[in-house]
Coordinates of C-alpha atoms and ligand atoms in Angstrom, one line a residue:
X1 CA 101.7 88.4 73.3
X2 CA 102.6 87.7 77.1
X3 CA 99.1 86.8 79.4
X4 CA 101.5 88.5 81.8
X5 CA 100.4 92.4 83.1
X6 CA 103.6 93.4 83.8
X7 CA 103.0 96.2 86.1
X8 CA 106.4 96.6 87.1
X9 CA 107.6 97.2 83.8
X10 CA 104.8 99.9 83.2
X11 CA 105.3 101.6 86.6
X12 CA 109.1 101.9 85.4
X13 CA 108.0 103.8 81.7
X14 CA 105.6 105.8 83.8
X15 CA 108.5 106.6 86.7
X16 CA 110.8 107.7 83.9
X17 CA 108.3 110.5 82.4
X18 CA 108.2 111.4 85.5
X19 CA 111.7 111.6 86.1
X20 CA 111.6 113.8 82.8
X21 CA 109.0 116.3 83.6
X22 CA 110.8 116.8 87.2
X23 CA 114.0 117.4 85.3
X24 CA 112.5 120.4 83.0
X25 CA 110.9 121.8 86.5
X26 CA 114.0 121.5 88.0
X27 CA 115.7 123.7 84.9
X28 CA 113.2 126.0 85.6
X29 CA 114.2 126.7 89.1
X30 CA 111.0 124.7 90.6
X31 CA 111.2 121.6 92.7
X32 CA 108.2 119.8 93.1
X33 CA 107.8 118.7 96.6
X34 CA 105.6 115.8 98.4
X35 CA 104.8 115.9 101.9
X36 CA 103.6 112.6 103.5
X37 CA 102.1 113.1 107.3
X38 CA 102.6 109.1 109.1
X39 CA 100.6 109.0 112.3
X40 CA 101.5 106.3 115.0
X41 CA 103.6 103.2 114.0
X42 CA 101.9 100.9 112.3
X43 CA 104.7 99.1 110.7
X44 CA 102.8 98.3 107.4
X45 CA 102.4 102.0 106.7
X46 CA 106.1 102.6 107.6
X47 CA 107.0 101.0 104.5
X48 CA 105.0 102.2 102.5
X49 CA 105.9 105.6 103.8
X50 CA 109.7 105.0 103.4
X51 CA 109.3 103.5 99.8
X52 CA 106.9 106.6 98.8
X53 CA 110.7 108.7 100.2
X54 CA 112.4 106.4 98.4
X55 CA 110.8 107.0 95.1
X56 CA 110.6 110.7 95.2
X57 CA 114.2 110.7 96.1
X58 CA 114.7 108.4 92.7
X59 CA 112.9 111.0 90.6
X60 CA 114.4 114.6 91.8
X61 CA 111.0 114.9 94.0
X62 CA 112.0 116.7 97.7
X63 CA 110.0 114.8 100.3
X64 CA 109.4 115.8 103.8
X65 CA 107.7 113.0 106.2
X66 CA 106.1 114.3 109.1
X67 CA 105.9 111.6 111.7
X68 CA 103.5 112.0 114.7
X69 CA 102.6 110.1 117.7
X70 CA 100.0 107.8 117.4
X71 CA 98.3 110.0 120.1
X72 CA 98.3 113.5 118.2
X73 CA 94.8 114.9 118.1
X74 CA 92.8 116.3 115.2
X75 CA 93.6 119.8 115.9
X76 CA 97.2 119.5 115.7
X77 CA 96.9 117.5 112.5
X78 CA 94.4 120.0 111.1
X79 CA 97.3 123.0 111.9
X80 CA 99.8 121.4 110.4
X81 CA 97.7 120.2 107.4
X82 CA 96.5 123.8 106.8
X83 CA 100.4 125.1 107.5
X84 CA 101.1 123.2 104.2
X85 CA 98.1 124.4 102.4
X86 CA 99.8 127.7 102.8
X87 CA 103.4 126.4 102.5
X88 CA 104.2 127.8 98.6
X89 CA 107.0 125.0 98.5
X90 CA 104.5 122.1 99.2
X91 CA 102.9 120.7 95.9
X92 CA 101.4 117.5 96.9
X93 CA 100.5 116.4 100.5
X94 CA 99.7 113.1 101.2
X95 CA 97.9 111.5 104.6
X96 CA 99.0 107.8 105.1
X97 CA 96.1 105.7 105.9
X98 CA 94.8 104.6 108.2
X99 CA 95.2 106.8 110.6
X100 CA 94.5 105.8 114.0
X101 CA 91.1 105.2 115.1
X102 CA 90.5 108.1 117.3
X103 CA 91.0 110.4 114.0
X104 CA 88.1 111.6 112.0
X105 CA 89.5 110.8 108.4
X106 CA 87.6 112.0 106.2
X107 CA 87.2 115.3 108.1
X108 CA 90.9 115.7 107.8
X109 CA 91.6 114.3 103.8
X110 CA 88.6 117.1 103.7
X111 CA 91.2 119.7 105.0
X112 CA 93.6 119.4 102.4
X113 CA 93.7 121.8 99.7
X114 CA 92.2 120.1 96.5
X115 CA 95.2 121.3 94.3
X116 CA 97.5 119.5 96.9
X117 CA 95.7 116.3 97.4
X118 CA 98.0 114.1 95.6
X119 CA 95.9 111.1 96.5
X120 CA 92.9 112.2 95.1
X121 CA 91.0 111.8 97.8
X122 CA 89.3 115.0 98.4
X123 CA 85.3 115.3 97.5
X124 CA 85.8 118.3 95.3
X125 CA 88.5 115.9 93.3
X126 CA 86.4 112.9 93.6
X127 CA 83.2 115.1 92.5
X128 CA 85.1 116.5 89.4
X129 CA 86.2 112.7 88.5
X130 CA 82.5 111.4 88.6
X131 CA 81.6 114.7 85.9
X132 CA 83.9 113.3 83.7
X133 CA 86.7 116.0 84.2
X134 CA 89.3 114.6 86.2
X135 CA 92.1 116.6 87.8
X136 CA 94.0 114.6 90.5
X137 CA 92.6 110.7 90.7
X138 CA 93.1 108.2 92.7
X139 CA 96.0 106.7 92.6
X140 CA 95.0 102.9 92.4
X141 CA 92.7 103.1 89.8
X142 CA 94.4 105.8 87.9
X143 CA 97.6 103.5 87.7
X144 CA 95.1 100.5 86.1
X145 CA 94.0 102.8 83.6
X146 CA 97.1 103.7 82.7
X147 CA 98.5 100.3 82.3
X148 CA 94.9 99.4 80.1
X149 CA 96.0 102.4 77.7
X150 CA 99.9 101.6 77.5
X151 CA 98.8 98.0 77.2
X152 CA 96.1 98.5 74.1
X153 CA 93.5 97.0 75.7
X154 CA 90.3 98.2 74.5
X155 CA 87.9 99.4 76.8
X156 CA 85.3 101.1 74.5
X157 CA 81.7 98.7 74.4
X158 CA 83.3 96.2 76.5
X159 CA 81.4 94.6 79.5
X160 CA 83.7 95.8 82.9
X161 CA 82.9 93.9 86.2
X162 CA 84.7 95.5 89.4
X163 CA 84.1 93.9 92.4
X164 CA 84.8 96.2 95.7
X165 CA 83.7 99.5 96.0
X166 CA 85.7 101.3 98.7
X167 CA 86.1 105.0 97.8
X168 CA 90.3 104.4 97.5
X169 CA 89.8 101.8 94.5
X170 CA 86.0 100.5 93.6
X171 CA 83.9 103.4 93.4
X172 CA 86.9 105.7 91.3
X173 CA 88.3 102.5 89.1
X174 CA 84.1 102.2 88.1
X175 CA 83.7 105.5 87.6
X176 CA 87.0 106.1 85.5
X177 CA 86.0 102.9 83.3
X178 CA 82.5 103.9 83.0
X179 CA 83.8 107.1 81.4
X180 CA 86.4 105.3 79.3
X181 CA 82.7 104.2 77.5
X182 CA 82.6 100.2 79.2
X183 CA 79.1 98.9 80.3
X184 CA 80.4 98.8 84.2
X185 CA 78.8 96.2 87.1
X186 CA 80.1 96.9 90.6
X187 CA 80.2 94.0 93.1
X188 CA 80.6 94.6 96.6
X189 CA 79.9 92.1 99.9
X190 CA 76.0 91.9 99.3
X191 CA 76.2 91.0 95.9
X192 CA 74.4 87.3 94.9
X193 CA 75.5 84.7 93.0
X194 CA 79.2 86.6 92.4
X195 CA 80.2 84.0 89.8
X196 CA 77.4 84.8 87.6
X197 CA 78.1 88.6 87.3
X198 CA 81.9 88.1 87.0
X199 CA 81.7 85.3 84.5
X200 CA 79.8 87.9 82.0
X201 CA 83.1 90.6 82.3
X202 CA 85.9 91.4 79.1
X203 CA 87.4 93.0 82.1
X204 CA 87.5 91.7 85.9
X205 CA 88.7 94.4 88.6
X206 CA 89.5 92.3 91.5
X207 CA 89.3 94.8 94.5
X208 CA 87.9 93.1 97.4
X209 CA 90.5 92.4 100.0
X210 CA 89.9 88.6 100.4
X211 CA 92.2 86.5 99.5
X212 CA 92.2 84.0 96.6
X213 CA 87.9 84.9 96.1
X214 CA 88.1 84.9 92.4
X215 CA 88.7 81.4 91.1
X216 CA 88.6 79.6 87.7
X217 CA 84.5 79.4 88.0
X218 CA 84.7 83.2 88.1
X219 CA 85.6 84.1 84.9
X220 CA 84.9 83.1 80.9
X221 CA 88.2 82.7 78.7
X222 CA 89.6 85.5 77.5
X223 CA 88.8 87.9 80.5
X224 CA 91.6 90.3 81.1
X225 CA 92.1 90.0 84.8
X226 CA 93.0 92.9 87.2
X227 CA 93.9 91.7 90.7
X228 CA 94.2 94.7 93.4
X229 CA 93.9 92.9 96.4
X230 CA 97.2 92.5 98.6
X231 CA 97.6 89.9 101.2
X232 CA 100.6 88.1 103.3
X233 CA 100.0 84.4 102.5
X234 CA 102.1 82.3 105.5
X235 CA 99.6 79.6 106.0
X236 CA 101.9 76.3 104.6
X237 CA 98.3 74.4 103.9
X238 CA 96.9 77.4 102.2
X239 CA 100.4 77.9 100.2
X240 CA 99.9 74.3 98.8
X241 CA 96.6 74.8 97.8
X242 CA 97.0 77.4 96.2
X243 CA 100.6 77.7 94.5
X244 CA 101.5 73.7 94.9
X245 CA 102.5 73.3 91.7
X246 CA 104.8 76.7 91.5
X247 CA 108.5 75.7 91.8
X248 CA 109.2 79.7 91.5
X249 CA 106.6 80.9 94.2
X250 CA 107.5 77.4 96.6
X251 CA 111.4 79.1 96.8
X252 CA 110.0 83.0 97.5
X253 CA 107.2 80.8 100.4
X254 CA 110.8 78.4 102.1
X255 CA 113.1 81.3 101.9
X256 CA 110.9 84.1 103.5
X257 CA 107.8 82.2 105.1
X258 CA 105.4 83.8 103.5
X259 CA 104.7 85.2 99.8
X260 CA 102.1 88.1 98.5
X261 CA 99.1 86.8 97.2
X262 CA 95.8 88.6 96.2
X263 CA 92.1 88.2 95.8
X264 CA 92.7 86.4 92.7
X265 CA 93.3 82.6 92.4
X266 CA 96.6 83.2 89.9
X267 CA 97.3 79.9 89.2
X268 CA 93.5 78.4 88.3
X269 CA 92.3 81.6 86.6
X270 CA 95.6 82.9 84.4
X271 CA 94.9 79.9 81.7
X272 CA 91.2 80.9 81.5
X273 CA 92.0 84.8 81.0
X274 CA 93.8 86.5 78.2
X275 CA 95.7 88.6 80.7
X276 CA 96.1 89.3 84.1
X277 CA 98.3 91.1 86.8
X278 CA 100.1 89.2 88.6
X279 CA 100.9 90.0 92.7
X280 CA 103.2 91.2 93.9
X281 CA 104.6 93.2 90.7
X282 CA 101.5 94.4 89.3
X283 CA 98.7 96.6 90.6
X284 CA 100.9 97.7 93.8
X285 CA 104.2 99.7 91.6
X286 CA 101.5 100.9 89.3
X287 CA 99.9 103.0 92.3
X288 CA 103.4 104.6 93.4
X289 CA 104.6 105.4 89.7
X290 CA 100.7 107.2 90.1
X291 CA 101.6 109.0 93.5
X292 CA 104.9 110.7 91.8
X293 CA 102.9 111.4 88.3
X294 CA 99.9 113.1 90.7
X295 CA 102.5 115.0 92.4
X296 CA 104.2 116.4 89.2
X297 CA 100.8 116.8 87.9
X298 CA 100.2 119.2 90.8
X299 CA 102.8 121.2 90.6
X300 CA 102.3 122.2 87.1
X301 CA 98.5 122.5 88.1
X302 CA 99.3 125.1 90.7
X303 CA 102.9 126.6 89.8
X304 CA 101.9 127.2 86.2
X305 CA 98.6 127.9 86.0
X306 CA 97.6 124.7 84.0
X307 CA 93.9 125.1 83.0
X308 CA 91.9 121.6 83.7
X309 CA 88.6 123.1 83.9
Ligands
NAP401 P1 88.0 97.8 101.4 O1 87.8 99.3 101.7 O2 88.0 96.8 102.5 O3 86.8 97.5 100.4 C1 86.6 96.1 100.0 C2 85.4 96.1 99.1 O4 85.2 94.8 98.6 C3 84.1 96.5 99.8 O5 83.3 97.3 98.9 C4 83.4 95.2 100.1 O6 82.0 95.2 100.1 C5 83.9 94.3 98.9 N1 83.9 92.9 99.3 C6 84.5 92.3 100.4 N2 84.3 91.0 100.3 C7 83.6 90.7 99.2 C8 83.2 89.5 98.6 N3 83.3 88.3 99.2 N4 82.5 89.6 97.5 C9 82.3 90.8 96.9 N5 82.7 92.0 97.4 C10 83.4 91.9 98.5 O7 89.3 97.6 100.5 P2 90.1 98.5 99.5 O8 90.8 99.6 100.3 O9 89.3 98.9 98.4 O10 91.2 97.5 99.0 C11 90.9 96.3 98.4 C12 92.1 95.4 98.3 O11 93.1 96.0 97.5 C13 92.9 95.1 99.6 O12 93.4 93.8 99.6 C14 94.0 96.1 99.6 O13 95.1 95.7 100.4 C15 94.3 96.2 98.2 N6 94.9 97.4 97.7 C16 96.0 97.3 97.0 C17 96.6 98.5 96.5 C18 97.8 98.3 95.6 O14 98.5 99.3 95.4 N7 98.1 97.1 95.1 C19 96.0 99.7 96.7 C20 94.9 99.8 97.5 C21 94.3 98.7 98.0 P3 81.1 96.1 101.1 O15 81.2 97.5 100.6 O16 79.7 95.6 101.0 O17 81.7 96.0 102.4

């Protein structure tokens, strides 16, 4: 069996379901539609903005992006937000984070119409996920579960670490694997002795935005390693330390100055675990082939009635 996770590959079967499902809607005379509201120009968002467009465009999924000036206020978001709560055409809408700092956040993701909130962001959706009746989830974590499943890795009994617990990935991955029946331990900044917790997990969710935190020392053999975190590595010293022996990755670092790394150690902790994601091309497609199965998943919640209670 490959130690490989290869998310890529999984985001593709999940991308091609999609695909399917859009089809039959489309024969049907309904075209699922996701609208994405971009505030400002933060250039990171911008791609992630156009390769959500992208995507949708892929599948058969009509996307409308609704750019704004970083400027705009609250109440002209909130209008516009609530204009495609009623807008029968929109199935999934989708704020791009993080807005600027002058926005009150949550008070607009609060705004959106629970059936619409694609990323699963809203408290009624979050509330429903933590009874254990999940309707639209978090894209992230949903995308991890899904590649656990397709993968055959068992969850059931097992001991899950996850260290982070941000609302967007920590708190929902727990939750989802608490209910998948593993014994879960969250970690988060104030935790002690890290390496003694995560050296107990089957399965290590790596979710706390610092790069290259989990090393060998981290984890027992055999752990199946999820890395979430996503960082720009351009630092030549830091590249040698940590991917000096990489023929494959030293190419990607000379012919682009910099490679995507994460908050796992790939090349000290993949001999210890049994398998792990690697970055880029493992957690990150996973949470887009998520985005367009939440946004088919909403249409048929709200065009056709599908009972989830
Ligand atoms: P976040 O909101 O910054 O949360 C980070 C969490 O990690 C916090 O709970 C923090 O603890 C904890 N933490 C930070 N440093 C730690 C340390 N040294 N030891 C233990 N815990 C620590 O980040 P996020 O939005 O959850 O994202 C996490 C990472 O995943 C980022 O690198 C992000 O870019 C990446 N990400 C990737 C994808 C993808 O599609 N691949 C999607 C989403 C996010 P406190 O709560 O105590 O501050």
């Amino acid at each position: 069996m490959e130690k490989k996770l290869d998310g890529k590959k999984i985001a593709a079967a999940i991308t091609e379901e999609v695909r399917d499902g859009v089809r039959e809607m489309l024969a049907r005379g309904i075209a699922p539609r996701l609208d994405v509201l971009l505030v400002g120009d933060d250039p990171a968002s911008e791609v992630y903005v156009g390769s959500k467009g992208r995507m949708c465009e892929k599948l058969g999924i009509a996307s409308t992006t609704h750019r704004l000036p970083a400027g705009t206020g609250a109440e002209e978001i909130a209008t516009l937000i609530r204009r495609l709560n009623e807008d029968e055409a929109v199935d999934g809408i989708l704020i791009q984070l993080p807005l600027p700092s002058h926005l009150p956040t949550r008070e607009l993701l609060e705004l959106i119409d629970p059936l619409k909130d694609v990323d699963g962001f809203h408290p009624e959706n979050i509330g429903r996920l933590q009874q254990g009746r999940p309707r639209l989830v978090p894209c992230t974590p949903a995308g991890i579960m899904e590649m656990l499943r397709r993968e055959e890795i068992p969850i059931e009994g097992r001991r899950a670490v996850v260290i982070g617990r941000s609302d967007i990935v920590g708190k929902p991955m727990a939750m989802l694997l608490m209910h998948a029946n593993a014994t879960v331990t969250i970690c988060h900044s104030r935790t002690r002795d890290l390496a003694s917790i995560t050296g107990q997990a089957e399965i290590l969710i790596a979710a706390a935005g610092s790069m290259s935190l989990i090393g060998a020392e981290h984890v027992s053999e055999g752990t199946v390693v999820v890395d979430v975190g996503m960082h720009r590595l351009s630092d030549p010293t830091r590249f040698e330390e940590l991917y000096g022996s990489s023929e494959k990755k030293r190419a990607a670092f000379e012919r682009r100055g910099s490679v995507l790394t994460g908050d796992v150690d790939y090349m000290a902790v993949a001999p210890k675990a049994s398998r792990i994601t690697p970055v880029p091309g493992g957690v990150g497609p996973l949470t887009i082939a998520m985005l367009m199965h939440n946004t088919l998943h909403a249409a048929r919640l709200r065009r056709e009635g599908v009972d989830d209670s």
